[in-house]
Every structure is written in C-alpha cells, then in structure tokens.
Coordinates of C-alpha atoms and ligand atoms in Angstrom, one line a residue:
X1 CA 0.0 0.0 0.0
X2 CA 1.6 3.2 -1.0
X3 CA 1.6 6.4 1.0
X4 CA -0.8 9.1 -0.2
X5 CA 1.8 11.9 0.3
X6 CA 4.3 10.5 -2.1
X7 CA 1.9 9.3 -4.8
X8 CA 1.6 11.6 -7.9
X9 CA -2.2 11.2 -7.8
X10 CA -4.9 11.6 -5.2
X11 CA -8.4 10.3 -5.5
X12 CA -11.0 11.3 -2.8
X13 CA -14.7 10.3 -2.6
X14 CA -17.7 11.2 -0.4
X15 CA -20.6 8.8 0.3
X16 CA -23.1 9.0 -2.4
X17 CA -26.1 10.4 -0.6
X18 CA -29.6 8.9 -0.5
X19 CA -32.1 11.1 -2.4
X20 CA -34.8 10.7 0.4
X21 CA -33.7 14.1 1.7
X22 CA -31.9 17.2 0.7
X23 CA -28.3 18.3 1.7
X24 CA -28.0 19.2 5.4
X25 CA -25.1 20.2 7.6
X26 CA -23.8 16.5 7.9
X27 CA -23.5 15.9 4.1
X28 CA -22.2 19.4 3.7
X29 CA -19.5 18.8 6.2
X30 CA -18.3 15.6 4.5
X31 CA -18.4 17.0 1.0
X32 CA -16.6 20.1 2.1
X33 CA -13.8 18.1 3.7
X34 CA -13.4 16.2 0.4
X35 CA -13.3 19.4 -1.6
X36 CA -10.8 21.1 0.7
X37 CA -8.5 17.9 0.7
X38 CA -8.5 17.8 -3.2
X39 CA -7.5 21.4 -3.2
X40 CA -4.7 20.8 -0.7
X41 CA -3.3 18.0 -2.6
X42 CA -3.3 20.1 -5.8
X43 CA -1.7 23.0 -4.0
X44 CA 1.1 20.6 -2.9
X45 CA 1.6 19.4 -6.5
X46 CA -0.5 16.3 -6.8
X47 CA -3.0 15.4 -9.5
X48 CA -6.2 15.2 -7.4
X49 CA -9.7 13.9 -8.4
X50 CA -12.8 14.4 -6.3
X51 CA -15.9 12.4 -6.7
X52 CA -19.4 12.8 -5.1
X53 CA -22.9 11.8 -6.2
X54 CA -26.2 10.2 -5.2
X55 CA -27.4 6.7 -4.2
X56 CA -30.7 6.2 -6.0
X57 CA -31.8 2.6 -5.8
X58 CA -33.4 0.5 -3.0
X59 CA -36.6 0.1 -1.0
X60 CA -36.4 3.4 0.7
X61 CA -36.4 5.4 -2.5
X62 CA -39.2 3.2 -4.0
X63 CA -41.3 3.6 -1.0
X64 CA -40.9 7.4 -0.8
X65 CA -41.7 7.8 -4.5
X66 CA -44.8 5.8 -4.2
X67 CA -45.9 7.8 -1.1
X68 CA -45.3 11.1 -3.1
X69 CA -47.3 9.7 -6.1
X70 CA -44.3 10.1 -8.4
X71 CA -42.1 7.6 -10.2
X72 CA -38.8 6.7 -8.7
X73 CA -37.1 8.2 -11.8
X74 CA -38.9 11.5 -11.4
X75 CA -37.9 11.6 -7.6
X76 CA -34.3 10.7 -8.1
X77 CA -33.9 13.1 -11.0
X78 CA -35.3 15.9 -8.9
X79 CA -33.4 15.3 -5.6
X80 CA -30.2 14.4 -7.3
X81 CA -30.4 17.7 -9.1
X82 CA -30.8 19.5 -5.8
X83 CA -27.5 17.9 -4.5
X84 CA -25.7 18.7 -7.7
X85 CA -26.7 22.3 -7.6
X86 CA -26.2 22.8 -4.0
X87 CA -22.5 22.0 -3.8
X88 CA -21.2 24.9 -6.1
X89 CA -23.0 27.4 -3.7
X90 CA -20.4 26.4 -1.1
X91 CA -17.4 26.6 -3.3
X92 CA -17.4 22.8 -3.7
X93 CA -16.2 21.7 -7.1
X94 CA -16.3 18.0 -7.7
X95 CA -14.6 16.6 -10.7
X96 CA -17.4 14.2 -11.4
X97 CA -20.9 13.6 -9.9
X98 CA -22.1 10.0 -10.2
X99 CA -25.7 8.7 -10.0
X100 CA -26.3 5.0 -9.5
X101 CA -29.1 5.1 -12.1
X102 CA -26.7 6.0 -14.9
X103 CA -25.8 3.4 -17.4
X104 CA -22.0 3.7 -16.9
X105 CA -22.6 2.6 -13.3
X106 CA -25.0 -0.3 -14.0
X107 CA -22.6 -1.7 -16.5
X108 CA -19.8 -2.0 -13.9
X109 CA -22.0 -3.3 -11.2
X110 CA -23.2 -6.1 -13.5
X111 CA -19.7 -6.8 -14.6
X112 CA -18.4 -7.2 -11.0
X113 CA -21.4 -9.3 -9.9
X114 CA -20.6 -11.6 -12.9
X115 CA -16.9 -11.8 -12.1
X116 CA -17.6 -12.6 -8.4
X117 CA -20.2 -15.1 -9.5
X118 CA -17.9 -16.8 -11.9
X119 CA -15.3 -17.2 -9.1
X120 CA -17.8 -19.1 -7.1
X121 CA -18.2 -16.4 -4.4
X122 CA -22.0 -15.9 -4.9
X123 CA -24.5 -18.7 -4.2
X124 CA -28.4 -19.0 -4.1
X125 CA -30.0 -19.7 -0.7
X126 CA -32.8 -18.9 1.7
X127 CA -32.7 -16.6 4.5
X128 CA -35.1 -15.1 7.0
X129 CA -34.3 -12.1 9.1
X130 CA -35.2 -8.8 10.5
X131 CA -35.0 -6.1 7.9
X132 CA -34.7 -2.3 8.5
X133 CA -35.8 -0.4 5.4
X134 CA -34.1 2.8 6.7
X135 CA -30.8 1.0 6.9
X136 CA -31.4 -1.2 3.9
X137 CA -30.0 -4.2 5.9
X138 CA -30.8 -7.2 8.0
X139 CA -30.3 -7.0 11.8
X140 CA -29.5 -9.8 14.2
X141 CA -31.5 -9.8 17.4
X142 CA -28.3 -8.9 19.3
X143 CA -27.8 -5.7 17.3
X144 CA -31.4 -4.3 18.1
X145 CA -32.0 -2.1 21.0
X146 CA -35.4 -3.2 22.7
X147 CA -36.3 -4.9 19.5
X148 CA -35.7 -1.7 17.6
X149 CA -33.2 -0.5 14.9
X150 CA -30.5 1.4 16.8
X151 CA -30.3 4.0 14.0
X152 CA -34.0 4.6 13.3
X153 CA -35.8 3.4 16.3
X154 CA -38.2 1.5 14.2
X155 CA -39.3 -2.1 14.6
X156 CA -37.8 -4.1 11.6
X157 CA -39.9 -6.3 9.5
X158 CA -39.4 -10.1 9.4
X159 CA -38.6 -11.2 5.9
X160 CA -38.0 -14.7 4.6
X161 CA -37.1 -15.2 1.0
X162 CA -34.7 -16.9 -1.4
X163 CA -31.8 -14.7 -2.4
X164 CA -28.2 -14.6 -3.6
X165 CA -25.5 -14.4 -1.1
X166 CA -21.9 -13.3 -1.3
X167 CA -19.4 -15.5 0.6
X168 CA -17.9 -12.7 2.6
X169 CA -16.7 -15.0 5.3
X170 CA -13.9 -16.3 2.9
X171 CA -12.2 -12.9 3.2
X172 CA -12.4 -12.5 6.9
X173 CA -8.9 -13.5 7.7
X174 CA -7.5 -11.7 4.9
X175 CA -9.2 -8.5 6.1
X176 CA -7.9 -9.0 9.6
X177 CA -4.4 -9.5 8.4
X178 CA -4.6 -6.4 6.2
X179 CA -6.0 -4.2 9.0
X180 CA -3.2 -5.6 11.3
X181 CA -0.4 -5.1 8.9
X182 CA -1.4 -1.7 7.6
X183 CA -3.0 0.0 10.5
X184 CA -3.1 3.3 8.6
X185 CA -5.7 1.9 6.3
X186 CA -8.7 2.9 8.5
X187 CA -8.3 6.1 10.5
X188 CA -8.5 7.5 13.1
X189 CA -7.4 4.4 14.9
X190 CA -10.5 4.0 17.1
X191 CA -12.5 3.0 13.9
X192 CA -9.9 0.4 12.9
X193 CA -10.2 -1.1 16.4
X194 CA -14.0 -1.2 16.0
X195 CA -13.6 -3.0 12.8
X196 CA -11.2 -5.5 14.3
X197 CA -13.6 -6.0 17.2
X198 CA -16.4 -6.7 14.9
X199 CA -14.2 -9.2 12.9
X200 CA -13.5 -11.3 16.1
X201 CA -17.0 -12.9 15.4
X202 CA -17.5 -15.0 12.3
X203 CA -18.6 -12.9 9.5
X204 CA -21.9 -13.9 7.9
X205 CA -22.5 -14.1 4.1
X206 CA -24.0 -11.0 2.8
X207 CA -27.4 -11.2 1.0
X208 CA -26.8 -9.2 -2.2
X209 CA -30.2 -9.5 -4.1
X210 CA -33.8 -8.7 -3.8
X211 CA -36.5 -10.5 -5.6
X212 CA -38.3 -8.4 -8.2
X213 CA -41.6 -9.7 -6.9
X214 CA -40.9 -7.3 -3.9
X215 CA -38.7 -4.6 -5.4
X216 CA -38.0 -3.6 -9.0
X217 CA -36.1 -0.4 -8.4
X218 CA -32.6 -1.7 -8.8
X219 CA -29.9 -3.1 -11.0
X220 CA -30.9 -6.5 -12.5
X221 CA -28.5 -9.4 -11.6
X222 CA -26.6 -10.4 -14.7
X223 CA -27.1 -14.1 -13.9
X224 CA -30.8 -14.0 -12.8
X225 CA -33.4 -11.7 -14.5
X226 CA -35.9 -12.1 -11.5
X227 CA -33.6 -10.4 -9.0
X228 CA -32.1 -6.9 -8.5
X229 CA -28.9 -6.0 -6.7
X230 CA -28.9 -5.2 -3.0
X231 CA -28.4 -1.4 -2.7
X232 CA -25.1 -1.5 -0.8
X233 CA -23.5 -3.9 -3.2
X234 CA -24.7 -1.5 -6.0
X235 CA -23.7 1.7 -4.2
X236 CA -20.1 0.9 -3.2
X237 CA -19.2 0.2 -6.8
X238 CA -19.8 3.9 -7.6
X239 CA -16.3 4.6 -6.5
X240 CA -14.9 2.7 -9.4
X241 CA -17.6 2.8 -12.0
X242 CA -17.0 6.6 -12.0
X243 CA -13.5 5.9 -13.1
X244 CA -14.6 3.5 -16.0
X245 CA -13.4 0.3 -14.3
X246 CA -11.8 -1.9 -15.7
X247 CA -10.3 -0.4 -18.8
X248 CA -10.8 3.4 -18.3
X249 CA -7.9 5.8 -18.3
X250 CA -9.3 7.4 -15.1
X251 CA -9.2 4.1 -13.4
X252 CA -5.7 3.4 -14.3
X253 CA -4.7 6.8 -13.1
X254 CA -6.5 7.3 -9.9
X255 CA -7.2 3.9 -8.3
X256 CA -6.5 3.0 -5.5
X257 CA -8.2 6.1 -4.0
X258 CA -9.4 6.9 -0.5
X259 CA -12.8 7.4 1.0
X260 CA -14.4 9.9 3.3
X261 CA -17.4 8.7 5.4
X262 CA -19.0 9.3 8.8
X263 CA -19.1 6.5 11.3
X264 CA -22.7 5.4 10.4
X265 CA -21.5 3.7 7.4
X266 CA -18.2 2.3 8.8
X267 CA -19.3 -1.3 8.4
X268 CA -20.2 -1.3 4.7
X269 CA -17.0 0.6 3.9
X270 CA -14.7 -1.2 6.4
X271 CA -16.0 -4.7 5.7
X272 CA -18.3 -5.2 2.7
X273 CA -16.3 -3.1 0.3
X274 CA -12.8 -4.5 1.1
X275 CA -14.3 -8.1 0.7
X276 CA -15.9 -7.1 -2.6
X277 CA -12.7 -5.6 -3.9
X278 CA -10.7 -8.7 -2.9
X279 CA -13.3 -11.1 -4.4
X280 CA -13.3 -9.2 -7.6
X281 CA -9.5 -9.0 -7.8
X282 CA -9.4 -5.3 -7.5
X283 CA -6.7 -3.5 -5.4
X284 CA -7.7 -2.4 -1.9
X285 CA -8.4 1.4 -1.4
X286 CA -5.7 3.4 0.4
X287 CA -7.5 4.8 3.3
X288 CA -10.9 4.9 4.8
X289 CA -11.3 8.2 6.6
X290 CA -14.0 8.2 9.2
X291 CA -15.4 11.3 10.9
X292 CA -17.9 11.6 13.8
X293 CA -21.4 13.1 13.9
X294 CA -22.6 16.6 14.1
X295 CA -25.1 16.4 16.9
X296 CA -27.7 18.8 18.4
X297 CA -27.9 18.4 22.1
X298 CA -25.9 15.2 21.8
X299 CA -28.2 13.6 19.3
X300 CA -27.2 12.8 15.7
X301 CA -28.7 15.4 13.3
X302 CA -30.9 16.6 16.2
X303 CA -33.5 14.1 15.4
X304 CA -34.7 13.8 19.0
X305 CA -36.2 16.3 21.5
X306 CA -34.4 14.7 24.5
X307 CA -31.5 17.3 24.4
X308 CA -29.9 19.4 27.1
X309 CA -30.0 22.6 25.1
X310 CA -32.3 25.5 25.6
X311 CA -35.4 25.4 23.4
X312 CA -34.6 28.5 21.4
X313 CA -31.0 27.6 20.9
X314 CA -32.0 24.0 19.8
X315 CA -34.4 25.3 17.3
X316 CA -31.9 27.8 15.9
X317 CA -29.4 24.9 15.6
X318 CA -31.8 22.6 13.9
X319 CA -32.8 25.3 11.4
X320 CA -29.2 25.8 10.3
X321 CA -28.5 22.1 10.4
X322 CA -31.3 21.5 7.9
X323 CA -30.5 24.5 5.8
X324 CA -26.8 24.8 5.0
X325 CA -27.6 27.7 2.6
X326 CA -28.7 29.7 5.6
X327 CA -25.6 28.8 7.3
X328 CA -23.5 30.0 4.3
X329 CA -25.5 33.2 4.2
X330 CA -24.6 33.8 7.8
X331 CA -20.9 33.0 7.7
X332 CA -20.3 33.4 4.0
X333 CA -19.5 30.1 2.1
X334 CA -15.7 30.5 2.8
X335 CA -16.4 31.3 6.5
X336 CA -18.6 28.2 6.8
X337 CA -16.1 25.9 5.1
X338 CA -13.3 27.1 7.4
X339 CA -15.4 27.0 10.6
X340 CA -16.8 23.5 10.0
X341 CA -13.4 22.0 9.3
X342 CA -11.5 24.0 12.0
X343 CA -14.1 23.3 14.7
X344 CA -14.6 19.5 14.4
X345 CA -11.7 17.3 15.4
X346 CA -11.7 14.8 12.6
X347 CA -13.1 11.5 14.0
X348 CA -15.0 12.9 17.0
X349 CA -18.6 14.0 17.4
X350 CA -19.3 17.7 17.9
X351 CA -22.4 19.4 19.2
X352 CA -23.6 22.0 16.8
X353 CA -24.9 25.5 17.8
X354 CA -25.0 28.7 16.0
X355 CA -22.7 30.4 18.5
X356 CA -20.1 27.7 18.2
X357 CA -19.4 28.6 14.6
X358 CA -20.0 32.3 15.1
X359 CA -17.4 32.4 18.0
X360 CA -14.9 30.6 15.8
X361 CA -15.5 32.9 12.9
X362 CA -15.1 36.0 15.0
X363 CA -12.0 34.8 16.7
X364 CA -10.0 33.4 13.8
X365 CA -11.3 35.2 10.7
X366 CA -12.7 38.5 11.7
X367 CA -10.1 39.1 14.4
X368 CA -6.8 37.2 13.8
X369 CA -6.8 37.1 10.1
X370 CA -8.9 40.1 9.2
X371 CA -6.8 42.3 11.6
X372 CA -3.5 41.0 10.4
X373 CA -4.5 41.6 6.8
X374 CA -6.0 45.1 7.5
X375 CA -3.0 46.3 9.7
X376 CA -0.6 45.1 7.0
X377 CA -2.2 46.8 4.0
X378 CA -3.2 50.0 5.9
X379 CA 0.4 50.5 7.2
X380 CA 1.9 49.8 3.8
X381 CA -0.5 52.5 2.5
X382 CA 0.4 54.9 5.3
X383 CA 4.1 54.3 5.6
X384 CA 5.3 52.9 2.3
X385 CA 3.2 54.7 -0.4
X386 CA 0.8 51.7 -1.0
X387 CA 3.5 49.6 -2.6
X388 CA 5.3 46.5 -1.4
X389 CA 8.4 47.8 0.4
X390 CA 11.9 46.9 -0.3
X391 CA 13.2 45.0 2.8
X392 CA 16.4 46.1 4.6
X393 CA 18.6 44.1 7.0
X394 CA 17.1 41.2 8.8
X395 CA 16.9 41.3 12.7
X396 CA 16.6 38.2 14.9
X397 CA 12.9 39.0 15.3
X398 CA 12.4 39.1 11.6
X399 CA 14.4 35.9 11.2
X400 CA 12.1 34.1 13.7
X401 CA 9.1 35.1 11.7
X402 CA 10.7 34.0 8.4
X403 CA 11.7 30.7 9.9
X404 CA 8.2 30.1 11.2
X405 CA 6.5 31.1 7.9
X406 CA 8.9 28.7 6.1
X407 CA 8.3 25.8 8.6
X408 CA 4.4 26.0 8.6
X409 CA 3.7 24.6 5.0
X410 CA 5.5 21.4 5.9
X411 CA 3.5 21.0 9.1
X412 CA 0.2 21.8 7.3
X413 CA 1.0 19.0 4.7
X414 CA 1.8 16.5 7.4
X415 CA -1.7 17.2 9.0
X416 CA -3.3 16.8 5.7
X417 CA -1.5 13.6 5.0
X418 CA -2.6 12.3 8.4
X419 CA -6.3 13.4 7.8
X420 CA -6.3 16.0 10.5
X421 CA -7.8 18.9 8.6
X422 CA -8.5 20.8 11.9
X423 CA -5.0 20.8 12.8
X424 CA -3.8 21.8 9.3
X425 CA -6.0 24.8 9.5
X426 CA -4.9 25.6 13.0
X427 CA -1.3 25.8 11.8
X428 CA -2.3 28.1 8.9
X429 CA -4.3 30.5 10.9
X430 CA -1.5 30.5 13.4
X431 CA 0.6 32.4 11.0
X432 CA -1.9 35.3 11.0
X433 CA -1.8 35.2 14.9
X434 CA 2.0 35.3 14.5
X435 CA 1.9 38.4 12.3
X436 CA -0.2 40.3 14.9
X437 CA 2.3 39.5 17.7
X438 CA 5.2 40.5 15.4
X439 CA 3.6 43.9 15.0
X440 CA 3.4 44.2 18.7
X441 CA 7.1 43.3 19.0
X442 CA 8.3 45.5 16.2
X443 CA 6.0 48.4 16.6
X444 CA 6.4 49.7 13.0
X445 CA 4.3 52.9 14.1
X446 CA 7.0 53.9 16.6
X447 CA 9.9 53.1 14.1
X448 CA 8.1 55.3 11.5
X449 CA 7.8 58.2 14.1
X450 CA 11.5 57.7 14.8
X451 CA 12.4 57.9 11.2
X452 CA 13.5 54.4 10.8
X453 CA 12.2 53.9 7.2
X454 CA 14.3 50.9 6.5
X455 CA 13.1 49.1 9.7
X456 CA 9.5 49.9 8.7
X457 CA 10.0 48.6 5.3
X458 CA 11.4 45.3 6.5
X459 CA 8.7 44.8 9.2
X460 CA 5.9 45.4 6.6
X461 CA 7.6 43.3 3.8
X462 CA 8.0 40.4 6.3
X463 CA 4.4 40.8 7.6
X464 CA 3.0 40.9 4.0
X465 CA 5.2 37.9 2.9
X466 CA 4.0 35.9 6.0
X467 CA 0.4 36.7 5.4
X468 CA 0.8 35.7 1.7
X469 CA 2.0 32.3 2.8
X470 CA -1.0 32.1 5.3
X471 CA -3.4 33.0 2.4
X472 CA -2.0 30.2 0.2
X473 CA -2.3 27.7 3.0
X474 CA -5.9 28.7 3.7
X475 CA -6.8 28.9 0.1
X476 CA -8.1 25.3 -0.1
X477 CA -10.5 26.1 2.7
X478 CA -11.4 29.7 1.6
X479 CA -10.9 29.8 -2.1
X480 CA -12.6 33.1 -2.7
X481 CA -11.5 35.2 0.2
X482 CA -7.9 34.0 0.2
X483 CA -7.6 34.9 -3.5
X484 CA -8.9 38.3 -2.5
X485 CA -6.3 38.5 0.1
X486 CA -3.5 37.6 -2.2
X487 CA -4.7 40.1 -4.6
X488 CA -4.7 42.8 -1.9
X489 CA -1.2 42.0 -1.0
X490 CA 0.0 42.3 -4.5
X491 CA 0.3 38.6 -5.4
X492 CA -1.8 38.8 -8.5
X493 CA -5.1 37.0 -9.5
X494 CA -3.8 33.5 -10.0
X495 CA -3.7 30.8 -7.3
X496 CA -0.2 30.0 -6.1
X497 CA 1.7 27.3 -8.0
X498 CA 3.2 26.0 -4.8
X499 CA 2.5 26.1 -1.1
X500 CA 5.2 28.0 1.0
X501 CA 8.5 29.4 -0.2
X502 CA 9.7 33.0 0.8
X503 CA 10.1 35.9 -1.5
X504 CA 6.9 35.8 -3.6
X505 CA 6.3 39.6 -3.2
X506 CA 7.9 42.1 -5.6
X507 CA 8.8 45.3 -4.0
X508 CA 7.1 48.1 -5.9
X509 CA 3.9 46.2 -6.5
X510 CA 0.8 48.2 -5.5
X511 CA -1.0 46.9 -2.5
X512 CA -4.7 47.5 -1.6
X513 CA -5.6 50.4 0.7
X514 CA -8.0 48.3 2.9
X515 CA -9.4 44.9 3.1
X516 CA -12.9 43.8 4.1
X517 CA -12.6 40.0 4.2
X518 CA -14.6 38.9 7.2
X519 CA -17.1 41.4 8.8
X520 CA -17.9 40.6 12.4
X521 CA -21.1 38.6 13.2
X522 CA -23.1 39.3 16.3
X523 CA -23.7 36.4 18.7
X524 CA -27.2 35.7 19.7
Ligands
LIG1 N1 -26.2 6.1 0.5 C1 -25.4 5.8 1.7 C2 -24.0 5.9 1.3 C3 -23.5 5.0 0.1 S1 -21.8 5.2 -0.2 C4 -21.4 3.9 -1.1 C5 -25.8 6.7 2.7 N2 -26.2 7.8 2.5 S2 -26.7 9.0 3.5 O1 -27.4 10.0 2.7 O2 -27.3 8.5 4.6 O3 -25.2 9.7 3.9 C6 -24.6 9.3 5.0 C7 -23.4 10.2 5.2 O4 -23.9 11.6 5.3 C8 -22.6 10.1 6.5 O5 -21.6 8.9 6.3 C9 -21.9 11.4 6.5 O6 -20.9 11.5 5.6 C10 -23.1 12.4 6.2 N3 -23.8 12.6 7.5 C11 -25.1 12.4 7.6 N4 -25.5 12.9 8.8 C12 -24.4 13.4 9.4 C13 -24.2 14.0 10.8 N5 -25.1 14.3 11.6 N6 -22.9 14.3 11.1 C14 -21.8 14.1 10.2 N7 -22.1 13.4 9.0 C15 -23.3 13.1 8.6 O7 -25.4 6.4 3.9

C-alpha cells in the first residue's frame, strides 16, 4: 500500500447520498472536507480527483416515490439535481458527480457481479431475518435495541425469502491480516479497532439480491433476471464505476483512492467493500477516513427532543442544520467551510450550535486574520506609499518570523496527509496570529515616528510575505476570500503554484488600501 503523500495522484470520494432528503449540515461537512482535501493535494503538487454523487436505488427510495405519487425516476432526477446544484454554492467543485441510475454505473455493477459469481463467491440460498428499510439491511437480534433498529428506532420487518449471497466469510482472515499489517488503512485508529472487534465474530455471508416480486427499483442481476442487486452492493461500486473500471484511463490513473465517510457507514466501507474488492481481484483502497457526527444536544442530526439545550438554541441549531444555505448566508461560504473544518476534530462527534461557529468565525477570521490583513495593508499605505516595500537588513525578530513562515507549510502538509484537517487549518491560521504578535514586538508605528524607514519597510515586507503564505495555506478552505487577500497583498489574481516558499512579493507592486474580508457577526 503506497503512501498518499508520495503518490503523484490523489483520489477522494464522499458517500453517495440517498435522495430521500436534501443536503444538510452532515452531508455538507463531508463534501466540504473532500473538496478542501482535493484542493490541498493540488496545492502541494498532486494530480487530485474528487468524486461525489447520489445513491438512488433501493426500497427506501421506491417507497418514498410511491408515497409522493411520483415515479422513482422523477424523484431521483429531482433530488439528485438539488444535490448537484447545491455544492457549487459552497465553493465545492467535484470533478465528477455519479448517479447509481446511470448506465455507466449499471454496466460496472453487472460486470463485477458476474466476475464474483464466476469465481464461485456468490450462491443461491434462503434466509429469514429482521430487515430495517431505513438502513437497507438485515439485523441480528443482538444488534437491536429493545427490538428496535439502533439507527432509526423503528421495529424491523421479518422477511423470509430466497436470495443470492456473497461469501464474505472467505475474506475475513485476509481482512484481519490487512488491518493488522497496515493500521493506517482505517483512520482515526478508534475505527480500525472497532472493525477488528467486529471481525472477532465469524462474518456472515452478505445477502446481495432482492426478488423483483418485492422490489424492481434496482440493477438486475446479470445471472438472474428475477432479481435486483442489494443497494449497498450496488452503491459501493460507484467509487470505481465513476473511473470507468476496468479499462478506463481514469481508473488506471486514480485507483486506488481513498474514501471519506461518517461512522454510520463504517461497516459497509470497512467490511463489505474490502471483501468485494478482494473477491473481484481489485486492489484495496488506500484509506478509509472516518469522521464523527454533528449532533444537536448530543443527538445525531438533532432528530430527538431529548436534548440538554435551551429550546430556542436548539431550534436555531436545527434550522441551520437542515438549511446549509442559511448557514452559508450567515458565515459566507468560505467562512462556513473554514469553521466547519476547523471546529470539528476529525473523527470525534461535535455538538452544533449557531454560536459555536460564530465564535470561531469572529476569533479566527474577523479578528486574527482580518486584523493582520488590515493592519498590513493599511500600514503599507500609510508608511510605504501603498507599494510592497523593499526589505532592509534582517533582525533576529524578523528571522524568527521568516523561519516560522517557512516551517508551517511542511506541518500543514503532514496534518493533511494524516487526515487531520482541523490541525492543518490551526497551523495556517497560526501564521496570522503570529503576524499580529510580530507587529506588537516590532511596533512599526513607533519606528516610523523615529524615522527608521528601513526598519519599517522590513517589518511590513516580512508581515506581508508571511500573510501571503498564510493566504496560500488557507486557500483550499477559503478559495474566494484568500484569493482576494492575495490580490490585496499584490500577489496577483492567479492561485499560487506551490505552497510556501519565501520571497513571492515584488517590491514596488501596488497593495490594496484596505481589506474587508470577514465582517464581524453578532452572537445571539
Ligand atoms: N447512501 C449511503 C452511502 C453509500 S456510499 C457507497 C448513505 N447515504 S446518506 O445520505 O445517509 O449519507 C450518510 C453520510 O452523510 C454520512 O456517512 C456522512 O458523510 C453524512 N452525514 C449524515 N449525517 C451526518 C451527521 N449528523 N454528522 C456528520 N455526517 C453526517 O449512507
């Protein structure tokens, strides 16, 4: 398994979202993380590809369409369109958007089913079990809580029928060995341990079909006309059908890639998918990156009233959770991207409130970054005629700042490689904080009064250069505002070709007179 940071290509995917609901804070977070990662990998010189899309087959969608009095096709076209059009509003730019109802996807699902069938890993049998439509899976008695689905709180239906099964058990030991030999495959570590704990019990074979007598909204099995494919076996394949597996140029170039999911779908991604890949003779993915839940009052997605929060606060949180466009209106798309990624420690749950993000926005963006930017350009205007000054001799204090500005890009890249985006952003924003402290140390306003024009020029050049590096390192999270900041500093309209490096600024280049990047937001 090769290391992401040394590979020339990088391929990142989000879960493909069910079209039984519209984008909310949870799916927006995952998709934003994927977008920011793709941009970081490009900034650091890799050829990155980012895929998202929609999961459109299965009981759940068929039932919802019937309840709405529309065809599944009409429903999926409509909601899939909502997802596709929503992402660009948050600066999210996937390279491809896949729908499981597309022909290019169906073709690959059938091909893989046939391959696995031909290898003898799919057999016909009978099974009775408790089925949750919300999860699209069977549950064992042990997994239920008071006889109810732990995710949906509903009582599952008992279903007995003849179906096709995938011999997943054959790959159990292979998977245990892989997760043991390559611990970085599933991260953070707690989720790898969860998978290994689960794999201590014998792995049951996976039911991968549904009879058409019960459900027709799915992909027909290539070896039996009377059955459609189980929605998870269908959906997981999107990650490679979008690359035109097996012969496509994209597949050759980008696979193996890595996945981004929340912990709700750890098992399909950490168990079914690796076994499917292995059974089909396809190389294993590089990493499964698992994040926690955004909760409201401790409950996933705020779906319950049993919360600790004040009623009004909970209502506000729920409104914003369900309506990410309103959140982007509040914080700006860039502000929302930054705050979501900076605030959530990747892998852990986090309770969402309006003030959580507003506080982060005011502290890091309005205050630290906004002030550093404003002070820098306005002092260049006042003391240096509005042009990038020519630096003079370097003092130890200048030297410290330069050393820090040159070290941070390496640390950011390490955090990105380790899937710790919150720490990467913390390092980058730290440079803006560092510039504010540098001003307090060097007091260019006093140096100006004392007639030390060379000292003032050096200070402002060093501050602007450091801020330019911060802007480049924050660009993946805030593509619009950071390009504005770079332009204000005289770094031009083009995104930087590399992260880091000192000496990008040309003395004599005009600098903006002021910046208005992040207006303060009132707390409620
Ligand atoms: N269709 C399947 C995935 C198939 S992938 C081959 C599915 N869809 S989903 O619409 O339910 O999306 C689940 C994903 O949405 C989570 O894994 C996560 O990325 C995101 N989130 C949904 N609610 C969330 C939170 N409350 N918090 C964080 N992420 C959340 O499962």
